[in-house]
PDB file of N, CA, C and O in Angstrom:
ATOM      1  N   UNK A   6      78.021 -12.115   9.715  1.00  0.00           N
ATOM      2  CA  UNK A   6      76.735 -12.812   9.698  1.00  0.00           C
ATOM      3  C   UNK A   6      76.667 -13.678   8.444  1.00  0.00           C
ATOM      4  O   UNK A   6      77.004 -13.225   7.350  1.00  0.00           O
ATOM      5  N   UNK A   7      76.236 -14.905   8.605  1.00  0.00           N
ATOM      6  CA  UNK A   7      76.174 -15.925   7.982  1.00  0.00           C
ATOM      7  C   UNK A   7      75.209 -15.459   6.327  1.00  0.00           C
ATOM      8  O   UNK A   7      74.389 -14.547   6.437  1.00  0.00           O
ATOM      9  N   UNK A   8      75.320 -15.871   5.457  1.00  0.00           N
ATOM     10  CA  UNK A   8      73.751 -15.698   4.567  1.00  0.00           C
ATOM     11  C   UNK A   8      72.726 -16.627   4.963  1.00  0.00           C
ATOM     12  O   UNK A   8      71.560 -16.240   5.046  1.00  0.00           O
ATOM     13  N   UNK A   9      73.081 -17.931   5.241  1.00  0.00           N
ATOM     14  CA  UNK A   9      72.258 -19.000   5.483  1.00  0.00           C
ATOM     15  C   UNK A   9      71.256 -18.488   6.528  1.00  0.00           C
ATOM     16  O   UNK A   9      70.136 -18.930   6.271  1.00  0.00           O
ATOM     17  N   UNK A  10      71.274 -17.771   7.529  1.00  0.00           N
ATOM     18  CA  UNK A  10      69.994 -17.513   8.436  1.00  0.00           C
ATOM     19  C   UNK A  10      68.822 -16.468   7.712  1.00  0.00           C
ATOM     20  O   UNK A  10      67.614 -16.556   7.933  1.00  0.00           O
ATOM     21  N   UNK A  11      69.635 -15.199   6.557  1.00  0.00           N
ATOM     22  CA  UNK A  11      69.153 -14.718   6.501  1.00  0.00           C
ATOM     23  C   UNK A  11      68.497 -15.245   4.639  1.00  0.00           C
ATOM     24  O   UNK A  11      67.814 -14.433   4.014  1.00  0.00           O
ATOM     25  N   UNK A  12      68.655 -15.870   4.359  1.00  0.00           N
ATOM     26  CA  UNK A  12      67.797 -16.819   3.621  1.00  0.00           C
ATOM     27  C   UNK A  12      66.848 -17.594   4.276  1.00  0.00           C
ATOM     28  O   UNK A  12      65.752 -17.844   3.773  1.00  0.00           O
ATOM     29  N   UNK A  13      67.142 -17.922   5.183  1.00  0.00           N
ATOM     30  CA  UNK A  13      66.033 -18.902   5.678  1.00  0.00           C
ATOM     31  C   UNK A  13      64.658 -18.082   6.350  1.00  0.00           C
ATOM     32  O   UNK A  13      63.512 -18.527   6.416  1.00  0.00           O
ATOM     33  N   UNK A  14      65.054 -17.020   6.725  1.00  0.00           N
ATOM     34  CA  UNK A  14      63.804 -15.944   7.557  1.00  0.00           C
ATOM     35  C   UNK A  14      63.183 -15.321   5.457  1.00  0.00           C
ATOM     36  O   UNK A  14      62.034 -15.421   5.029  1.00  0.00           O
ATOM     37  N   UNK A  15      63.945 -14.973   4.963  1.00  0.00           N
ATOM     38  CA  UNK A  15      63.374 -14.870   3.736  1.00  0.00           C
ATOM     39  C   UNK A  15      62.834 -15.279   2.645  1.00  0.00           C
ATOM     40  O   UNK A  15      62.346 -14.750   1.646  1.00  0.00           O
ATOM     41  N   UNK A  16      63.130 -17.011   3.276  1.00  0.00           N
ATOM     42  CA  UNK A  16      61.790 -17.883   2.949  1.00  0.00           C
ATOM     43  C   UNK A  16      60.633 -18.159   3.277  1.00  0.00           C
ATOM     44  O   UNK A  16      59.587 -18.465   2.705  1.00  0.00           O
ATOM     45  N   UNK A  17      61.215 -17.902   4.960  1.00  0.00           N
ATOM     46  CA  UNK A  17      59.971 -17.790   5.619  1.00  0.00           C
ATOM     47  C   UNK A  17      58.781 -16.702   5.522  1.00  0.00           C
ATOM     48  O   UNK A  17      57.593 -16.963   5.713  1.00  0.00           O
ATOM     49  N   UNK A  18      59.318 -15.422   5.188  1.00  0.00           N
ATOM     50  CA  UNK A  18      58.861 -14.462   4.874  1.00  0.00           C
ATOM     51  C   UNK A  18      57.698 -14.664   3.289  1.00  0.00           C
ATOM     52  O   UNK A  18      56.512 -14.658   2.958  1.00  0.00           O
ATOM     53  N   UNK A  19      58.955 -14.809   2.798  1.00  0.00           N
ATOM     54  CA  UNK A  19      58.297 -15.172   1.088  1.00  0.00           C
ATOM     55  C   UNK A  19      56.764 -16.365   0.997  1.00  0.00           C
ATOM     56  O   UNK A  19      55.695 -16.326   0.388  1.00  0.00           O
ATOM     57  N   UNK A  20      57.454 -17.401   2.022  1.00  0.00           N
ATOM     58  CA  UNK A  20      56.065 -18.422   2.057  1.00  0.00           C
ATOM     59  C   UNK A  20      54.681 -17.813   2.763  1.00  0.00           C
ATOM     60  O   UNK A  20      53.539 -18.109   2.411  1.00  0.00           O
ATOM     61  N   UNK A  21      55.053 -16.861   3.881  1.00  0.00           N
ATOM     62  CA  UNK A  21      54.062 -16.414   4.974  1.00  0.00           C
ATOM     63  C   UNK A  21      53.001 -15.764   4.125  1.00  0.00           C
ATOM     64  O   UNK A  21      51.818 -16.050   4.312  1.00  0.00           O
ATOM     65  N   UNK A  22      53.560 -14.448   2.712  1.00  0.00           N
ATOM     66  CA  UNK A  22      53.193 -13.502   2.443  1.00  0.00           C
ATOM     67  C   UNK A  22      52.011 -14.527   0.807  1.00  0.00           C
ATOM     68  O   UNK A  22      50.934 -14.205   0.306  1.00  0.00           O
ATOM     69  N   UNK A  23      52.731 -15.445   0.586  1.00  0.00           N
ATOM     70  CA  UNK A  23      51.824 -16.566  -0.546  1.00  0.00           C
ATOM     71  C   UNK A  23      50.658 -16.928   0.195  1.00  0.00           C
ATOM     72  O   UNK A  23      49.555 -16.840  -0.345  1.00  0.00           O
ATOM     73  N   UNK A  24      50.846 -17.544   2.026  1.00  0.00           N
ATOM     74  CA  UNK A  24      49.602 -17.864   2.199  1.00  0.00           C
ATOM     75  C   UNK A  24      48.648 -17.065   2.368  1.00  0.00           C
ATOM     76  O   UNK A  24      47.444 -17.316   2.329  1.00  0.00           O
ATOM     77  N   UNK A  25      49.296 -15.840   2.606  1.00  0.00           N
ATOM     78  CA  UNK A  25      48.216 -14.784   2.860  1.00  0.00           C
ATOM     79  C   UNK A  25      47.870 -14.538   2.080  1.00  0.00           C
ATOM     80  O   UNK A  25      46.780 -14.051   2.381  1.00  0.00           O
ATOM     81  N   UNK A  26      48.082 -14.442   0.196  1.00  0.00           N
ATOM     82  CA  UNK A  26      47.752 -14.337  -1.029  1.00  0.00           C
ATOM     83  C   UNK A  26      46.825 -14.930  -0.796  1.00  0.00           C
ATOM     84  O   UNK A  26      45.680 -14.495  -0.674  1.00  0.00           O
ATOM     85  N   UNK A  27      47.262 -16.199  -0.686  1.00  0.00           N
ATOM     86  CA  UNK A  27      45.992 -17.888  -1.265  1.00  0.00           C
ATOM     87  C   UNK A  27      45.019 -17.561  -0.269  1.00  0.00           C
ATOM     88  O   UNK A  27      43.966 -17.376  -0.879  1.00  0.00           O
ATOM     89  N   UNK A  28      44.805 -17.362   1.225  1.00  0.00           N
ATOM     90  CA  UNK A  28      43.920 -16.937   1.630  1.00  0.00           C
ATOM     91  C   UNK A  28      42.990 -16.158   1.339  1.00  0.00           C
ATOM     92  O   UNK A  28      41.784 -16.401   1.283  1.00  0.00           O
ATOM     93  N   UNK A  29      43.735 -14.856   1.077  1.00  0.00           N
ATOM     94  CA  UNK A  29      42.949 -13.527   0.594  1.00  0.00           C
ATOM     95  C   UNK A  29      41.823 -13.933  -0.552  1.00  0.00           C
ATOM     96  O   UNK A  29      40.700 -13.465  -0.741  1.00  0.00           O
ATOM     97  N   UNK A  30      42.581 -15.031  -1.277  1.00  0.00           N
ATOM     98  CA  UNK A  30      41.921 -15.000  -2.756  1.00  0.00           C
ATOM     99  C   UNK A  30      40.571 -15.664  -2.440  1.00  0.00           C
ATOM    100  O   UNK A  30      39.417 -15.341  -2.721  1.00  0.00           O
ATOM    101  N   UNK A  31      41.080 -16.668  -1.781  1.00  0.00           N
ATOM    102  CA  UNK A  31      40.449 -17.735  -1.268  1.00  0.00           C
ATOM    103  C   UNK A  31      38.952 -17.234  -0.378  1.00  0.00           C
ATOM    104  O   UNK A  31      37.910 -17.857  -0.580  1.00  0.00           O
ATOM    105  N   UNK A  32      38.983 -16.357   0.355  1.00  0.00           N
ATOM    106  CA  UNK A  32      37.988 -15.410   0.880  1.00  0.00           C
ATOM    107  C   UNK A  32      37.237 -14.748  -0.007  1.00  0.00           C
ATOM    108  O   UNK A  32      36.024 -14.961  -0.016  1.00  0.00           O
ATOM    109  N   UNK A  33      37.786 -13.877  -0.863  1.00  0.00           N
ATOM    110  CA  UNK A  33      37.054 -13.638  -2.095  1.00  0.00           C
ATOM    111  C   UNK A  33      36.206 -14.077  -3.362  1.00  0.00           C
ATOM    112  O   UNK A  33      35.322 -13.555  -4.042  1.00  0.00           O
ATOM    113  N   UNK A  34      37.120 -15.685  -3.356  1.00  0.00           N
ATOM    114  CA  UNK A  34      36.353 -16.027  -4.212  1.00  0.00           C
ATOM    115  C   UNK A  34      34.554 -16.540  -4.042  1.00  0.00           C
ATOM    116  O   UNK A  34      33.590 -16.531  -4.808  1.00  0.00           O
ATOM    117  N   UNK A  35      34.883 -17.147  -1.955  1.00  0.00           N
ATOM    118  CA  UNK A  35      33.666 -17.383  -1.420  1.00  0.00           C
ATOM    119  C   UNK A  35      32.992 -16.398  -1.329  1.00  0.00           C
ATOM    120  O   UNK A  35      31.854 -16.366  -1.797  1.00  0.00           O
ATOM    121  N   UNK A  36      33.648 -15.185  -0.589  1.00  0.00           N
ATOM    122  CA  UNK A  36      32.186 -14.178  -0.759  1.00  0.00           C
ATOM    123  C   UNK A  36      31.301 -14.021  -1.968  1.00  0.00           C
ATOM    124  O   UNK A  36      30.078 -14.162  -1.963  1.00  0.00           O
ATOM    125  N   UNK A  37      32.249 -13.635  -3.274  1.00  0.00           N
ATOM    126  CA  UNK A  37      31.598 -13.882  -4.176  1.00  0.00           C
ATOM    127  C   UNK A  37      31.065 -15.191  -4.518  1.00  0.00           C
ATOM    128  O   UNK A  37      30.259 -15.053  -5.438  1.00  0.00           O
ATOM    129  N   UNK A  38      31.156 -16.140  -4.236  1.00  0.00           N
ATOM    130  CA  UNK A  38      30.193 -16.848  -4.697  1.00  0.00           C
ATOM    131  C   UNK A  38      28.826 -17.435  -3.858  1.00  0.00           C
ATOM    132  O   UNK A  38      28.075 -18.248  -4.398  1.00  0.00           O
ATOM    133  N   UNK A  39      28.617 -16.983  -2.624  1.00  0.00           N
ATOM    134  CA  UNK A  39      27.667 -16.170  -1.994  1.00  0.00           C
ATOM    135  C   UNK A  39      26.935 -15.444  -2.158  1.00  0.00           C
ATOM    136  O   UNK A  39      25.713 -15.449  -2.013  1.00  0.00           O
ATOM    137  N   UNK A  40      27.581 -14.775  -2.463  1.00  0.00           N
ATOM    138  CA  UNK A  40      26.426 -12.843  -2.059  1.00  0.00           C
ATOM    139  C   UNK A  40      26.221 -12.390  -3.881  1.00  0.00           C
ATOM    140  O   UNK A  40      27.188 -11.868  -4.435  1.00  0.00           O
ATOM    141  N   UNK A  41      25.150 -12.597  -4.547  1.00  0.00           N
ATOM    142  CA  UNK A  41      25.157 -11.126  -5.659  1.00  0.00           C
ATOM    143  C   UNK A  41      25.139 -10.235  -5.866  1.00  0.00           C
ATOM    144  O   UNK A  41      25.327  -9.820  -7.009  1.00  0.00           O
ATOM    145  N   UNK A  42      24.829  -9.266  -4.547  1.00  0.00           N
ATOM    146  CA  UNK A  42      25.203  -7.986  -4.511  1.00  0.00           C
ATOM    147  C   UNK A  42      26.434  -7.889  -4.275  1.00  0.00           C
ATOM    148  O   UNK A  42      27.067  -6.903  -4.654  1.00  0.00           O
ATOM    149  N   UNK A  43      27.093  -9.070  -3.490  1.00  0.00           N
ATOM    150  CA  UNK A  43      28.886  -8.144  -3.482  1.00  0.00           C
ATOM    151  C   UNK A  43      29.423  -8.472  -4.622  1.00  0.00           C
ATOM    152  O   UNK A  43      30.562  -8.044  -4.811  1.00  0.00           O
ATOM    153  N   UNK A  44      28.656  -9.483  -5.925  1.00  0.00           N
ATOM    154  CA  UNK A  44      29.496  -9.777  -6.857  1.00  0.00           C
ATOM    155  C   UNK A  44      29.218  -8.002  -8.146  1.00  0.00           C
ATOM    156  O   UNK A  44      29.963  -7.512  -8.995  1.00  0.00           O
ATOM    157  N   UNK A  45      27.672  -7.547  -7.590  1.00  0.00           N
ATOM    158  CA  UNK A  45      27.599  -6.611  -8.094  1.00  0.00           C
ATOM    159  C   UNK A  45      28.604  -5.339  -7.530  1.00  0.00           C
ATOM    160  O   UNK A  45      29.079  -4.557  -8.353  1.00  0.00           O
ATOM    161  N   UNK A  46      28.768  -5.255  -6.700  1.00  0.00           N
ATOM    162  CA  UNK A  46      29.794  -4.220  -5.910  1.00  0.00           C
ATOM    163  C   UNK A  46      31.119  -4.043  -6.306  1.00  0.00           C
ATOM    164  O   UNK A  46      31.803  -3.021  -6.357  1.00  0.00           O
ATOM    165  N   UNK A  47      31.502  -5.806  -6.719  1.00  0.00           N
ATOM    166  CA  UNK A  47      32.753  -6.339  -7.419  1.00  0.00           C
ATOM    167  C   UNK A  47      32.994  -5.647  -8.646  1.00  0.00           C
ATOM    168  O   UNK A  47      34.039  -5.109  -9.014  1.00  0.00           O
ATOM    169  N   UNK A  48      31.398  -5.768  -9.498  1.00  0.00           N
ATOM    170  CA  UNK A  48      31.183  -5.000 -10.821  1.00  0.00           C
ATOM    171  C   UNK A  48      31.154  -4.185 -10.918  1.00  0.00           C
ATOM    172  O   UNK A  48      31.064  -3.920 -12.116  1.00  0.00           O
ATOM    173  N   UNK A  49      31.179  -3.094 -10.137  1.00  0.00           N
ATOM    174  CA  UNK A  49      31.394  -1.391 -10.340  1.00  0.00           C
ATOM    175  C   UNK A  49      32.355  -1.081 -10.305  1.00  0.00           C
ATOM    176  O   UNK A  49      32.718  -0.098 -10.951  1.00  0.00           O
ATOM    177  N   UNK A  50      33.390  -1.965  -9.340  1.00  0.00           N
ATOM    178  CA  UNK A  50      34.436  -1.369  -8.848  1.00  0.00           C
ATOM    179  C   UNK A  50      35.833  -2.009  -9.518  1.00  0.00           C
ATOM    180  O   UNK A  50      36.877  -1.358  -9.562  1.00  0.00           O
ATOM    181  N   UNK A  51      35.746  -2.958  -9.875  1.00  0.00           N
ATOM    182  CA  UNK A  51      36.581  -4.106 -10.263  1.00  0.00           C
ATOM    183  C   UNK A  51      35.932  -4.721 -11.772  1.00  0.00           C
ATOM    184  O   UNK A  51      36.334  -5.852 -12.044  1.00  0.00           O
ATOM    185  N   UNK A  52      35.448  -4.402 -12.277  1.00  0.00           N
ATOM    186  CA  UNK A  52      35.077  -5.157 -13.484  1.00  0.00           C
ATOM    187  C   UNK A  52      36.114  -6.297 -13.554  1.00  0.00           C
ATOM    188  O   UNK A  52      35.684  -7.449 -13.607  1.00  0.00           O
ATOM    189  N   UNK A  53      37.171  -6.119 -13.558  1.00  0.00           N
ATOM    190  CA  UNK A  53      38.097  -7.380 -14.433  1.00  0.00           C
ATOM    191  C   UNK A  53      38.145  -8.434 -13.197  1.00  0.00           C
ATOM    192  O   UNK A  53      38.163  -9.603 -13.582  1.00  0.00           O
ATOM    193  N   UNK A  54      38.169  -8.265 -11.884  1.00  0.00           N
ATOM    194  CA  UNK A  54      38.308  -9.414 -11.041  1.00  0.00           C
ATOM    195  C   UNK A  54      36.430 -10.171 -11.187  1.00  0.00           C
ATOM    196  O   UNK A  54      36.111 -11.349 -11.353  1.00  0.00           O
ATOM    197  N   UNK A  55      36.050  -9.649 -11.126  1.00  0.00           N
ATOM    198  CA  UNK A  55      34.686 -10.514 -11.951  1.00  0.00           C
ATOM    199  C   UNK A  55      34.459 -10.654 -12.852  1.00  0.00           C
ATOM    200  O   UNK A  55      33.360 -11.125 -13.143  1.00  0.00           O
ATOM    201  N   UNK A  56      35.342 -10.335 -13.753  1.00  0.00           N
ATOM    202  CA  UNK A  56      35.395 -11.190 -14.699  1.00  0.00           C
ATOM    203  C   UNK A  56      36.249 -12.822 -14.965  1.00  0.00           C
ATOM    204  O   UNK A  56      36.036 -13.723 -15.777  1.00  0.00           O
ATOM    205  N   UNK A  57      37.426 -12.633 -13.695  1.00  0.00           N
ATOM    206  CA  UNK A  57      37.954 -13.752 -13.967  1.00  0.00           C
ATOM    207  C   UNK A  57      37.685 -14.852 -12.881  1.00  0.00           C
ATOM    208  O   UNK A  57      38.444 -15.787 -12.626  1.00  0.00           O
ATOM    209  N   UNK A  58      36.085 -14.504 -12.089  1.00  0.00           N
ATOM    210  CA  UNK A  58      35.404 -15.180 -11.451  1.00  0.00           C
ATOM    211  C   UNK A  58      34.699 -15.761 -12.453  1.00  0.00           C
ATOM    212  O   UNK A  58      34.590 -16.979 -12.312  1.00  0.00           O
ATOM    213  N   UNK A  59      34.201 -15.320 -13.383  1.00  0.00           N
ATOM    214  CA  UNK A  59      33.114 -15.816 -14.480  1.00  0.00           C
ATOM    215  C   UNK A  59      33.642 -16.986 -14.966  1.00  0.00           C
ATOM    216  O   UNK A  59      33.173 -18.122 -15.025  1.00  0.00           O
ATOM    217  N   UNK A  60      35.018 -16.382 -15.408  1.00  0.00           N
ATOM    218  CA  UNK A  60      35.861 -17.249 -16.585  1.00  0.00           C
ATOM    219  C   UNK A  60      36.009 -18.721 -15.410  1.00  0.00           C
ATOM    220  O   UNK A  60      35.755 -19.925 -15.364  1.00  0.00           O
ATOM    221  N   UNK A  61      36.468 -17.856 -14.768  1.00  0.00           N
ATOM    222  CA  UNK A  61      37.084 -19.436 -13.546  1.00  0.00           C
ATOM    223  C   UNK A  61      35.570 -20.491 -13.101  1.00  0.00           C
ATOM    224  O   UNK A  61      35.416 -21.710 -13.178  1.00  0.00           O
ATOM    225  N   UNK A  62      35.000 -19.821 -12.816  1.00  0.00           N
ATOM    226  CA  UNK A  62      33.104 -21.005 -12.793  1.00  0.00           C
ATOM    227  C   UNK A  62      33.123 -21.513 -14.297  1.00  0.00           C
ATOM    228  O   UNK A  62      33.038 -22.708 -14.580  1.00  0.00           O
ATOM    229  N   UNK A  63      33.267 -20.297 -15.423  1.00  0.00           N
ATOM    230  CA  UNK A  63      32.593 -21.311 -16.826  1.00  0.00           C
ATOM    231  C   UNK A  63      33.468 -22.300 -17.231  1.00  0.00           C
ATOM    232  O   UNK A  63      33.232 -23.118 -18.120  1.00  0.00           O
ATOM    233  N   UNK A  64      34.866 -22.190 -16.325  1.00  0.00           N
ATOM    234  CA  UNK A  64      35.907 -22.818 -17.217  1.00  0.00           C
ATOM    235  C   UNK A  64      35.936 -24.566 -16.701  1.00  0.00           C
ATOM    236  O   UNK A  64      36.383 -25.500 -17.367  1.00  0.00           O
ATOM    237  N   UNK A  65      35.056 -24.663 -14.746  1.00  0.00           N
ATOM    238  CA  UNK A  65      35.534 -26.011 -13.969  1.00  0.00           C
ATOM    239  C   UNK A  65      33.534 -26.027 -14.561  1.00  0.00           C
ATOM    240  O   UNK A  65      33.050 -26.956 -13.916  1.00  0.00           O
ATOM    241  N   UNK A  66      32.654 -25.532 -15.249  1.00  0.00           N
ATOM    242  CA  UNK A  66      31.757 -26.247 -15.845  1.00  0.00           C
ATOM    243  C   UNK A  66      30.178 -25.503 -15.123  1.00  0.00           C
ATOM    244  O   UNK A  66      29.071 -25.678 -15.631  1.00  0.00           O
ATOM    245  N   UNK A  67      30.414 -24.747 -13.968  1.00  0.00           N
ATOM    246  CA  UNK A  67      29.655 -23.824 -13.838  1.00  0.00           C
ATOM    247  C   UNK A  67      29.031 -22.751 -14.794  1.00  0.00           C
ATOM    248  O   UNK A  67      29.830 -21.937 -15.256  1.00  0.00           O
ATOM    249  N   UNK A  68      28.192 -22.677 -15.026  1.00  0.00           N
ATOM    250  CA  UNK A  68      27.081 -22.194 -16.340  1.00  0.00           C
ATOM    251  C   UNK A  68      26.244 -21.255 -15.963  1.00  0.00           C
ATOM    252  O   UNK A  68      25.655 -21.537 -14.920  1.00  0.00           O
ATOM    253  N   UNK A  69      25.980 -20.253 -16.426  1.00  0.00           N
ATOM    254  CA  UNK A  69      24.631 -19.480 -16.258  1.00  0.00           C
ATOM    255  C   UNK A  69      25.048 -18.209 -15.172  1.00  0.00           C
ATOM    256  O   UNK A  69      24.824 -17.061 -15.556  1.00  0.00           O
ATOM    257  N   UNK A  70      25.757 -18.462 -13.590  1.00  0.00           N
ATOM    258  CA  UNK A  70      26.350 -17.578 -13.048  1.00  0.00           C
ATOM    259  C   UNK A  70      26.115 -15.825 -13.806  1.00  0.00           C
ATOM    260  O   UNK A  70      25.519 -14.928 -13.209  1.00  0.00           O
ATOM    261  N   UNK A  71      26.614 -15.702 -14.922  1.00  0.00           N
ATOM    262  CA  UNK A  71      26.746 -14.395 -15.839  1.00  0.00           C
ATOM    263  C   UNK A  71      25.689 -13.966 -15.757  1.00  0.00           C
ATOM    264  O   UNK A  71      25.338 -12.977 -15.114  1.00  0.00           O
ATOM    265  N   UNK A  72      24.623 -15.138 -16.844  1.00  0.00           N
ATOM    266  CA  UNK A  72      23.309 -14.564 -16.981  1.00  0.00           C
ATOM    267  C   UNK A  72      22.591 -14.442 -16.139  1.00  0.00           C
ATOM    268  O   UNK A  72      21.851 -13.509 -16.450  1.00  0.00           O
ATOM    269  N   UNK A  73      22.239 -14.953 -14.889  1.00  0.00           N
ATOM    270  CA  UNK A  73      21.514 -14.951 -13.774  1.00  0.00           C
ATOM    271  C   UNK A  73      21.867 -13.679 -13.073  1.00  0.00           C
ATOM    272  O   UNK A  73      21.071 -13.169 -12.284  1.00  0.00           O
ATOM    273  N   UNK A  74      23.013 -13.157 -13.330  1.00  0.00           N
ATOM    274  CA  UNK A  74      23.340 -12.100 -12.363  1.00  0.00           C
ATOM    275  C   UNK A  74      23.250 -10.601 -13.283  1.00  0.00           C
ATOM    276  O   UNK A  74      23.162  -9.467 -12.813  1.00  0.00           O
ATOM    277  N   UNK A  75      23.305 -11.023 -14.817  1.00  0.00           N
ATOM    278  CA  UNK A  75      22.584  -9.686 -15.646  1.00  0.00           C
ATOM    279  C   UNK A  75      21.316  -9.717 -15.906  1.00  0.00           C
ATOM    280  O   UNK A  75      20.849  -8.682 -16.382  1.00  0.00           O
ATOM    281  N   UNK A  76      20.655 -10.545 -15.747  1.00  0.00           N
ATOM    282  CA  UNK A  76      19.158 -10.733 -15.482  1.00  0.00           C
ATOM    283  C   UNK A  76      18.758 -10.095 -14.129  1.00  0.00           C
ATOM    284  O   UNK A  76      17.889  -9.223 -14.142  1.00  0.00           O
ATOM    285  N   UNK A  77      19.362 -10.491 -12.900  1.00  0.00           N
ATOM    286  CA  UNK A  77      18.830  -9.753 -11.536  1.00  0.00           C
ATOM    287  C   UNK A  77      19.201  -8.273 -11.310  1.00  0.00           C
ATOM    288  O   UNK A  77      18.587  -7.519 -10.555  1.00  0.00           O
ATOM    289  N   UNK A  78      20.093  -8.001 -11.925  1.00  0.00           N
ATOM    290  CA  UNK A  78      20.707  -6.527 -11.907  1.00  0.00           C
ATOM    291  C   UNK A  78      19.932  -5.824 -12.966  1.00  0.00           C
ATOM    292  O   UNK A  78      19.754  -4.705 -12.485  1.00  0.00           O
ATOM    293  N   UNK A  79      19.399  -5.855 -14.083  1.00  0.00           N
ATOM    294  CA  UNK A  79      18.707  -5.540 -14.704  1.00  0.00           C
ATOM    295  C   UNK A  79      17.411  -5.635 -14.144  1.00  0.00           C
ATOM    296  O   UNK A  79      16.812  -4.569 -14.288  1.00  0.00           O
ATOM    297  N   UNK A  80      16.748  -6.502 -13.560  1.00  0.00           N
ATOM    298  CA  UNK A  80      15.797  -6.155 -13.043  1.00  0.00           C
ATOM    299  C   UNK A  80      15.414  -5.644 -12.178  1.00  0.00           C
ATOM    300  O   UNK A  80      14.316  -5.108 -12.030  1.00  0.00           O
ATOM    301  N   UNK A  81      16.608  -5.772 -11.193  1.00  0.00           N
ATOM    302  CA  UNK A  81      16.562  -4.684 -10.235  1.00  0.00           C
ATOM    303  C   UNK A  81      16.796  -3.034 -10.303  1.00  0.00           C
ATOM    304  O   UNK A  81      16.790  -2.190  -9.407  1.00  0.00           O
ATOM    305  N   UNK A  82      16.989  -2.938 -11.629  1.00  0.00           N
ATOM    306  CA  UNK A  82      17.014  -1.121 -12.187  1.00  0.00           C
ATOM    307  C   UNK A  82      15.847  -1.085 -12.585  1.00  0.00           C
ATOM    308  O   UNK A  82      15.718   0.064 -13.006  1.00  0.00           O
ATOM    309  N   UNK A  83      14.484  -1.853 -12.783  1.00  0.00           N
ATOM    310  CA  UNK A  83      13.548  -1.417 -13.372  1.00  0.00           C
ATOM    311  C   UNK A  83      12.490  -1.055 -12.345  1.00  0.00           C
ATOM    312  O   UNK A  83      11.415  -0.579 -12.709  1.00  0.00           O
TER     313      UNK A  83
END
């Protein structure tokens, strides 16, 4: 058996399993930026992937996101 076929299915493989990455992420990043309770859900469970939702909004110039969402969570414990 050749290598050449079985490189080529293991590119195919390798590319299939990236789009499903970029998708996945890609789904996530919309829910969260949707819903504040799932970004709060995010925060119990995941602290650091909401955090690098934060970073990624403050970084393309999106502002406030943080505080708006420790302001509603805080007020929603009172």
């Amino acid at each position: 058996m050749s290598a050449r076929p079985v490189m080529k299915r293991l590119m195919k493989a390798v590319v299939a399993v990236e789009l499903l990455g970029l998708c996945g992420a890609y789904g996530l990043f919309h829910k969260m930026n949707d819903s504040r309770d799932f970004r709060n859900s995010v925060n119990r469970r995941f602290p650091s992937v909401l955090e690098v939702y934060y970073q990624s909004n403050e970084w393309a110039g999106l502002n406030g996101i943080r505080e708006g969402d420790h302001e509603a969570w805080s007020a929603k414990k009172d």
